[in-house]
Short mmCIF file of C-alpha atoms in Angstrom, two decimals:
data_model
loop_
_atom_site.label_atom_id
_atom_site.label_comp_id
_atom_site.label_asym_id
_atom_site.label_seq_id
_atom_site.Cartn_x
_atom_site.Cartn_y
_atom_site.Cartn_z
CA MET T 1 -11.05 3.44 19.43
CA PRO T 2 -11.75 2.13 15.60
CA LYS T 3 -9.99 -0.25 12.96
CA PRO T 4 -7.54 1.41 10.95
CA ALA T 5 -9.67 1.92 7.32
CA LEU T 6 -9.11 3.72 4.61
CA ARG T 7 -11.09 7.37 4.97
CA SER T 8 -10.63 9.32 1.87
CA ILE T 9 -8.82 8.89 -1.71
CA HIS T 10 -7.62 12.06 -3.27
CA LEU T 11 -6.34 12.23 -7.35
CA TYR T 12 -4.96 15.12 -9.05
CA PRO T 13 -5.05 15.39 -12.41
CA VAL T 14 -3.12 18.00 -12.81
CA LYS T 15 -0.03 18.90 -10.66
CA SER T 16 -0.75 21.98 -8.34
CA ILE T 17 -4.29 22.20 -8.99
CA ALA T 18 -7.61 20.89 -7.32
CA GLY T 19 -8.45 17.06 -7.69
CA SER T 20 -11.31 14.75 -7.38
CA GLY T 21 -12.48 12.65 -4.38
CA PRO T 22 -13.68 8.95 -5.80
CA GLY T 23 -14.72 6.40 -4.17
CA GLU T 24 -12.44 4.31 -5.09
CA ALA T 25 -8.90 3.83 -7.32
CA VAL T 26 -7.10 1.77 -9.32
CA VAL T 27 -2.73 1.40 -7.87
CA GLU T 28 -0.28 1.10 -10.66
CA PRO T 29 3.52 1.56 -9.72
CA TRP T 30 3.69 5.21 -10.42
CA GLY T 31 0.49 6.02 -8.59
CA LEU T 32 -2.90 6.31 -8.24
CA ALA T 33 -4.40 5.86 -11.71
CA GLY T 34 -4.51 9.48 -13.66
CA ASP T 35 -3.00 11.41 -10.52
CA ARG T 36 -0.18 14.33 -11.99
CA ARG T 37 -0.17 12.69 -15.35
CA TRP T 38 0.07 16.25 -16.64
CA LEU T 39 2.03 19.65 -15.63
CA LEU T 40 2.03 22.81 -16.16
CA VAL T 41 5.51 24.39 -17.44
CA ASP T 42 6.60 27.79 -18.40
CA ALA T 43 8.38 29.43 -20.78
CA GLU T 44 11.74 26.99 -20.40
CA HIS T 45 9.54 24.58 -19.07
CA ARG T 46 10.40 24.31 -15.76
CA GLN T 47 7.74 23.41 -13.50
CA ILE T 48 4.56 25.77 -12.05
CA THR T 49 2.83 24.93 -9.28
CA GLN T 50 1.37 26.67 -6.11
CA ARG T 51 4.60 27.87 -4.48
CA PRO T 52 4.85 30.96 -7.04
CA GLN T 53 1.32 30.77 -8.29
CA PRO T 54 -1.31 30.12 -5.02
CA THR T 55 -4.40 30.72 -7.75
CA LEU T 56 -4.03 27.65 -8.80
CA ALA T 57 -5.43 26.64 -6.03
CA LEU T 58 -8.63 27.24 -7.30
CA ALA T 59 -7.90 25.49 -10.73
CA ARG T 60 -10.03 22.15 -11.07
CA ALA T 61 -8.95 19.43 -13.12
CA GLU T 62 -11.45 16.73 -13.20
CA GLY T 63 -10.32 13.53 -14.81
CA LEU T 64 -12.20 12.06 -18.32
CA PRO T 65 -12.36 8.59 -19.72
CA GLY T 66 -9.13 8.06 -21.43
CA GLY T 67 -7.21 10.13 -19.63
CA GLY T 68 -8.41 13.57 -21.13
CA LEU T 69 -9.25 16.42 -18.59
CA ARG T 70 -12.39 19.08 -17.74
CA LEU T 71 -10.41 22.32 -16.40
CA THR T 72 -12.88 24.88 -14.93
CA ALA T 73 -11.36 28.31 -13.11
CA PRO T 74 -12.52 31.55 -12.31
CA GLY T 75 -13.49 33.79 -14.83
CA MET T 76 -12.89 30.83 -17.04
CA ALA T 77 -14.96 28.96 -19.63
CA PRO T 78 -14.79 25.26 -19.38
CA LEU T 79 -12.06 23.64 -21.08
CA THR T 80 -11.95 19.65 -22.31
CA VAL T 81 -8.57 18.59 -22.98
CA GLU T 82 -7.08 15.14 -25.04
CA VAL T 83 -4.85 13.35 -24.38
CA PRO T 84 -2.34 14.38 -26.90
CA GLY T 85 -2.18 12.59 -30.16
CA SER T 86 1.39 13.17 -30.61
CA VAL T 87 4.84 11.03 -30.11
CA GLU T 88 7.57 13.63 -30.15
CA THR T 89 8.16 15.10 -26.37
CA VAL T 90 10.33 17.89 -25.57
CA PRO T 91 11.85 17.57 -22.19
CA VAL T 92 10.69 19.18 -18.87
CA GLU T 93 11.64 20.00 -16.09
CA VAL T 94 10.62 18.71 -12.40
CA TRP T 95 12.42 19.99 -9.75
CA LYS T 96 15.76 18.58 -10.46
CA ASP T 97 14.61 16.10 -12.43
CA GLN T 98 14.55 16.26 -16.59
CA VAL T 99 11.87 14.54 -17.72
CA GLU T 100 9.76 13.80 -21.26
CA ALA T 101 6.63 14.97 -21.85
CA VAL T 102 4.35 15.43 -25.05
CA PRO T 103 2.50 18.81 -24.79
CA ALA T 104 -0.99 19.44 -24.92
CA GLY T 105 -2.68 21.53 -27.72
CA GLU T 106 -2.53 25.47 -27.67
CA ALA T 107 -5.89 25.96 -26.23
CA ALA T 108 -4.75 24.15 -22.97
CA ALA T 109 -1.85 26.95 -23.19
CA GLU T 110 -3.87 30.02 -23.82
CA TRP T 111 -6.37 28.84 -21.40
CA PHE T 112 -3.98 28.69 -18.42
CA SER T 113 -1.82 31.72 -19.76
CA GLY T 114 -4.97 33.70 -19.55
CA TYR T 115 -5.95 32.30 -16.04
CA LEU T 116 -2.67 32.98 -15.17
CA GLY T 117 -1.10 35.91 -16.65
CA VAL T 118 1.83 34.35 -17.49
CA GLU T 119 3.06 32.05 -20.12
CA CYS T 120 2.97 28.60 -19.32
CA ARG T 121 1.61 25.81 -21.48
CA LEU T 122 0.32 22.25 -20.66
CA VAL T 123 2.12 18.92 -21.18
CA TYR T 124 1.15 14.81 -20.41
CA LEU T 125 3.34 12.09 -19.35
CA ASP T 126 2.76 10.01 -21.76
CA ALA T 127 4.92 6.95 -20.52
CA PRO T 128 5.57 6.42 -16.46
CA GLU T 129 6.44 3.15 -16.48
CA LYS T 130 9.58 4.78 -18.17
CA ARG T 131 9.77 8.63 -17.70
CA ARG T 132 10.93 9.64 -14.66
CA PRO T 133 12.60 7.40 -11.69
CA ILE T 134 12.21 7.07 -8.17
CA ALA T 135 15.13 8.66 -5.98
CA PRO T 136 17.26 5.09 -6.15
CA GLU T 137 18.32 5.16 -2.28
CA TYR T 138 14.41 4.72 -1.61
CA CYS T 139 13.14 2.20 -4.57
CA GLU T 140 13.63 -0.83 -6.28
CA PRO T 141 15.88 -0.35 -9.68
CA GLY T 142 13.59 0.66 -12.41
CA GLU T 143 10.82 2.09 -9.99
CA THR T 144 8.96 5.29 -11.60
CA VAL T 145 7.34 7.86 -10.17
CA SER T 146 4.39 10.45 -12.06
CA PHE T 147 4.25 14.38 -11.69
CA ALA T 148 4.22 13.90 -7.96
CA ASP T 149 6.81 15.79 -6.20
CA GLY T 150 8.79 12.60 -5.87
CA PHE T 151 6.95 9.56 -4.35
CA PRO T 152 3.59 7.53 -6.22
CA LEU T 153 1.18 8.12 -2.92
CA LEU T 154 1.12 10.10 -0.19
CA LEU T 155 -0.50 8.84 2.99
CA THR T 156 -1.91 10.96 5.79
CA THR T 157 -3.71 10.68 9.09
CA THR T 158 -6.68 11.65 10.74
CA SER T 159 -4.86 11.65 14.35
CA SER T 160 -2.00 13.46 13.47
CA LEU T 161 -4.05 16.46 11.85
CA ASP T 162 -6.02 16.49 14.47
CA ALA T 163 -2.71 16.53 16.81
CA LEU T 164 -1.46 19.27 14.85
CA ASN T 165 -4.42 21.36 15.01
CA SER T 166 -4.24 20.97 19.05
CA LEU T 167 -1.15 22.33 18.85
CA ILE T 168 -1.83 25.57 15.99
CA ALA T 169 -4.97 26.35 18.66
CA GLN T 170 -2.08 26.96 21.35
CA GLY T 171 0.13 28.86 19.41
CA ASP T 172 0.74 32.57 18.28
CA HIS T 173 -1.48 32.04 15.06
CA ALA T 174 -4.59 30.09 16.98
CA ASP T 175 -6.98 32.01 14.55
CA GLU T 176 -5.87 30.34 11.30
CA GLY T 177 -7.04 26.57 12.74
CA PRO T 178 -8.04 24.12 12.66
CA LEU T 179 -7.07 23.30 8.94
CA PRO T 180 -8.42 20.68 6.61
CA MET T 181 -6.75 18.22 5.23
CA ASN T 182 -6.84 19.17 1.46
CA ARG T 183 -4.01 21.83 2.38
CA PHE T 184 -1.96 19.04 2.81
CA ARG T 185 -3.26 17.32 -0.52
CA PRO T 186 -3.16 13.66 0.27
CA ASN T 187 -3.90 11.01 -1.85
CA VAL T 188 -5.03 8.56 1.03
CA VAL T 189 -6.04 8.87 4.24
CA VAL T 190 -6.46 6.92 7.14
CA ASP T 191 -8.54 6.47 10.36
CA GLY T 192 -8.09 5.03 13.55
CA THR T 193 -4.24 5.26 14.04
CA ALA T 194 -2.47 7.45 17.07
CA PRO T 195 -1.57 10.65 16.28
CA TRP T 196 2.19 10.46 14.51
CA ALA T 197 2.57 6.35 14.65
CA GLU T 198 3.36 6.82 11.18
CA ASP T 199 6.62 7.87 12.02
CA GLU T 200 7.18 4.54 12.54
CA TRP T 201 5.60 2.46 9.86
CA ARG T 202 7.57 0.71 6.95
CA ARG T 203 5.46 -1.28 5.19
CA VAL T 204 1.29 -1.18 5.04
CA ARG T 205 -1.67 -3.08 3.17
CA ILE T 206 -4.70 -0.83 2.19
CA GLY T 207 -7.32 -2.96 1.42
CA GLU T 208 -5.49 -5.71 -0.88
CA VAL T 209 -2.41 -3.63 -2.13
CA VAL T 210 1.22 -3.17 -0.14
CA PHE T 211 3.26 -0.19 0.18
CA GLN T 212 6.19 0.52 1.42
CA VAL T 213 6.50 3.40 3.51
CA ALA T 214 10.06 5.19 1.46
CA LYS T 215 10.28 8.31 3.60
CA PRO T 216 8.16 11.51 5.62
CA SER T 217 7.00 13.77 3.50
CA ALA T 218 8.84 17.85 3.90
CA ARG T 219 5.97 20.30 3.66
CA CYS T 220 6.51 23.97 2.07
CA VAL T 221 4.37 27.33 1.49
CA VAL T 222 1.84 25.18 -0.51
CA THR T 223 0.75 24.03 2.99
CA THR T 224 -0.18 27.88 3.93
CA THR T 225 -2.49 28.24 1.17
CA ASP T 226 -6.20 28.25 1.44
CA GLN T 227 -7.02 25.50 -0.89
CA HIS T 228 -10.85 27.74 -1.35
CA THR T 229 -9.44 31.11 -1.16
CA ALA T 230 -6.16 31.50 -2.57
CA GLU T 231 -4.77 33.33 0.48
CA ARG T 232 -2.06 32.18 2.67
CA GLY T 233 -1.15 32.39 6.22
CA LYS T 234 1.75 31.37 8.57
CA GLU T 235 0.30 28.06 9.62
CA PRO T 236 0.66 24.55 9.85
CA LEU T 237 4.70 25.71 9.37
CA ARG T 238 4.72 27.51 12.25
CA THR T 239 3.88 24.78 14.11
CA LEU T 240 5.66 22.38 12.40
CA ALA T 241 9.05 24.21 12.49
CA ARG T 242 8.14 24.33 16.57
CA HIS T 243 7.05 20.32 16.86
CA ARG T 244 7.78 18.49 13.83
CA ARG T 245 11.06 19.07 12.58
CA PHE T 246 13.13 16.35 11.07
CA GLY T 247 16.64 17.92 10.16
CA ASP T 248 16.25 20.68 8.35
CA ARG T 249 12.75 19.70 7.39
CA LEU T 250 9.27 20.17 8.24
CA VAL T 251 7.28 16.86 7.62
CA PHE T 252 3.66 15.90 7.69
CA GLY T 253 2.10 13.18 6.16
CA GLN T 254 4.27 10.20 4.97
CA ASN T 255 5.29 8.77 0.84
CA LEU T 256 4.40 5.49 -0.34
CA ILE T 257 5.51 3.42 -2.80
CA PRO T 258 3.19 -0.04 -4.41
CA ARG T 259 4.19 -3.19 -3.26
CA GLY T 260 1.58 -4.87 -6.13
CA ALA T 261 -1.20 -3.27 -7.57
CA GLY T 262 -5.37 -3.51 -7.19
CA THR T 263 -7.88 -1.74 -6.31
CA ILE T 264 -8.29 0.86 -3.15
CA ARG T 265 -11.64 1.93 -2.07
CA ILE T 266 -12.77 3.80 0.63
CA GLY T 267 -13.44 1.91 3.96
CA ASP T 268 -11.03 -0.71 3.08
CA PRO T 269 -9.09 -2.16 5.99
CA PHE T 270 -5.57 -1.07 7.19
CA GLU T 271 -3.14 -2.42 8.03
CA ILE T 272 0.90 -1.82 9.29
CA LEU T 273 2.56 -4.71 8.72
CA ASP T 274 6.18 -3.68 9.60
#
């Protein structure tokens, strides 16, 4: 088996829509630089994700210098969105968290409303260092997270995906597999480890940056959504329910909290510290 190493990096500038796979990324305390700093919200300022809107998978956000976006989606003209100049915030709801965020311009609201067919607007996390605390039972005092589900980074491994796909091939919906890694929307993907070994990790290092392994990642209906067609099936949730149920959660991957800063690059060595 080759030595463990970082296989790929994934950034999602807007929560729940497609992002990019850069060769390197800066690790900030609240996540990878540029990752999930933007969020779509509905008329009540509650998050909009692929859960009720699977066609978000077909929209794409490219991060621009300075934090802006270039948005594309089927049937829509591309749109460039700048970081809002206003300092006035509005409260938005991300899961059960109330978070202050800055609304983007009307052009972005009209673009996404036209694409999804529902009233919505785009907001920006202007001060990630103070806006949204991580659940205190998993972190040090004062640590924060972006608009990610709950933790700064999500790690998955190629060996565990291979193992999961082998189990899917033996099940009732074998025709849905093998599944690609993009179903799980990770930030970092690691090669060269044993299947499911991540269940036992407590601290790891990628290149020069150390991370705490906070908790397994509970999976939802988004994993059943083909990220290229927006069509939904039964897998991987059917197989996770049989083989990867931790209490009442179906899990794949591990949530990470940075314990330092630095730049990670594809090919960086991966080390298990605890």
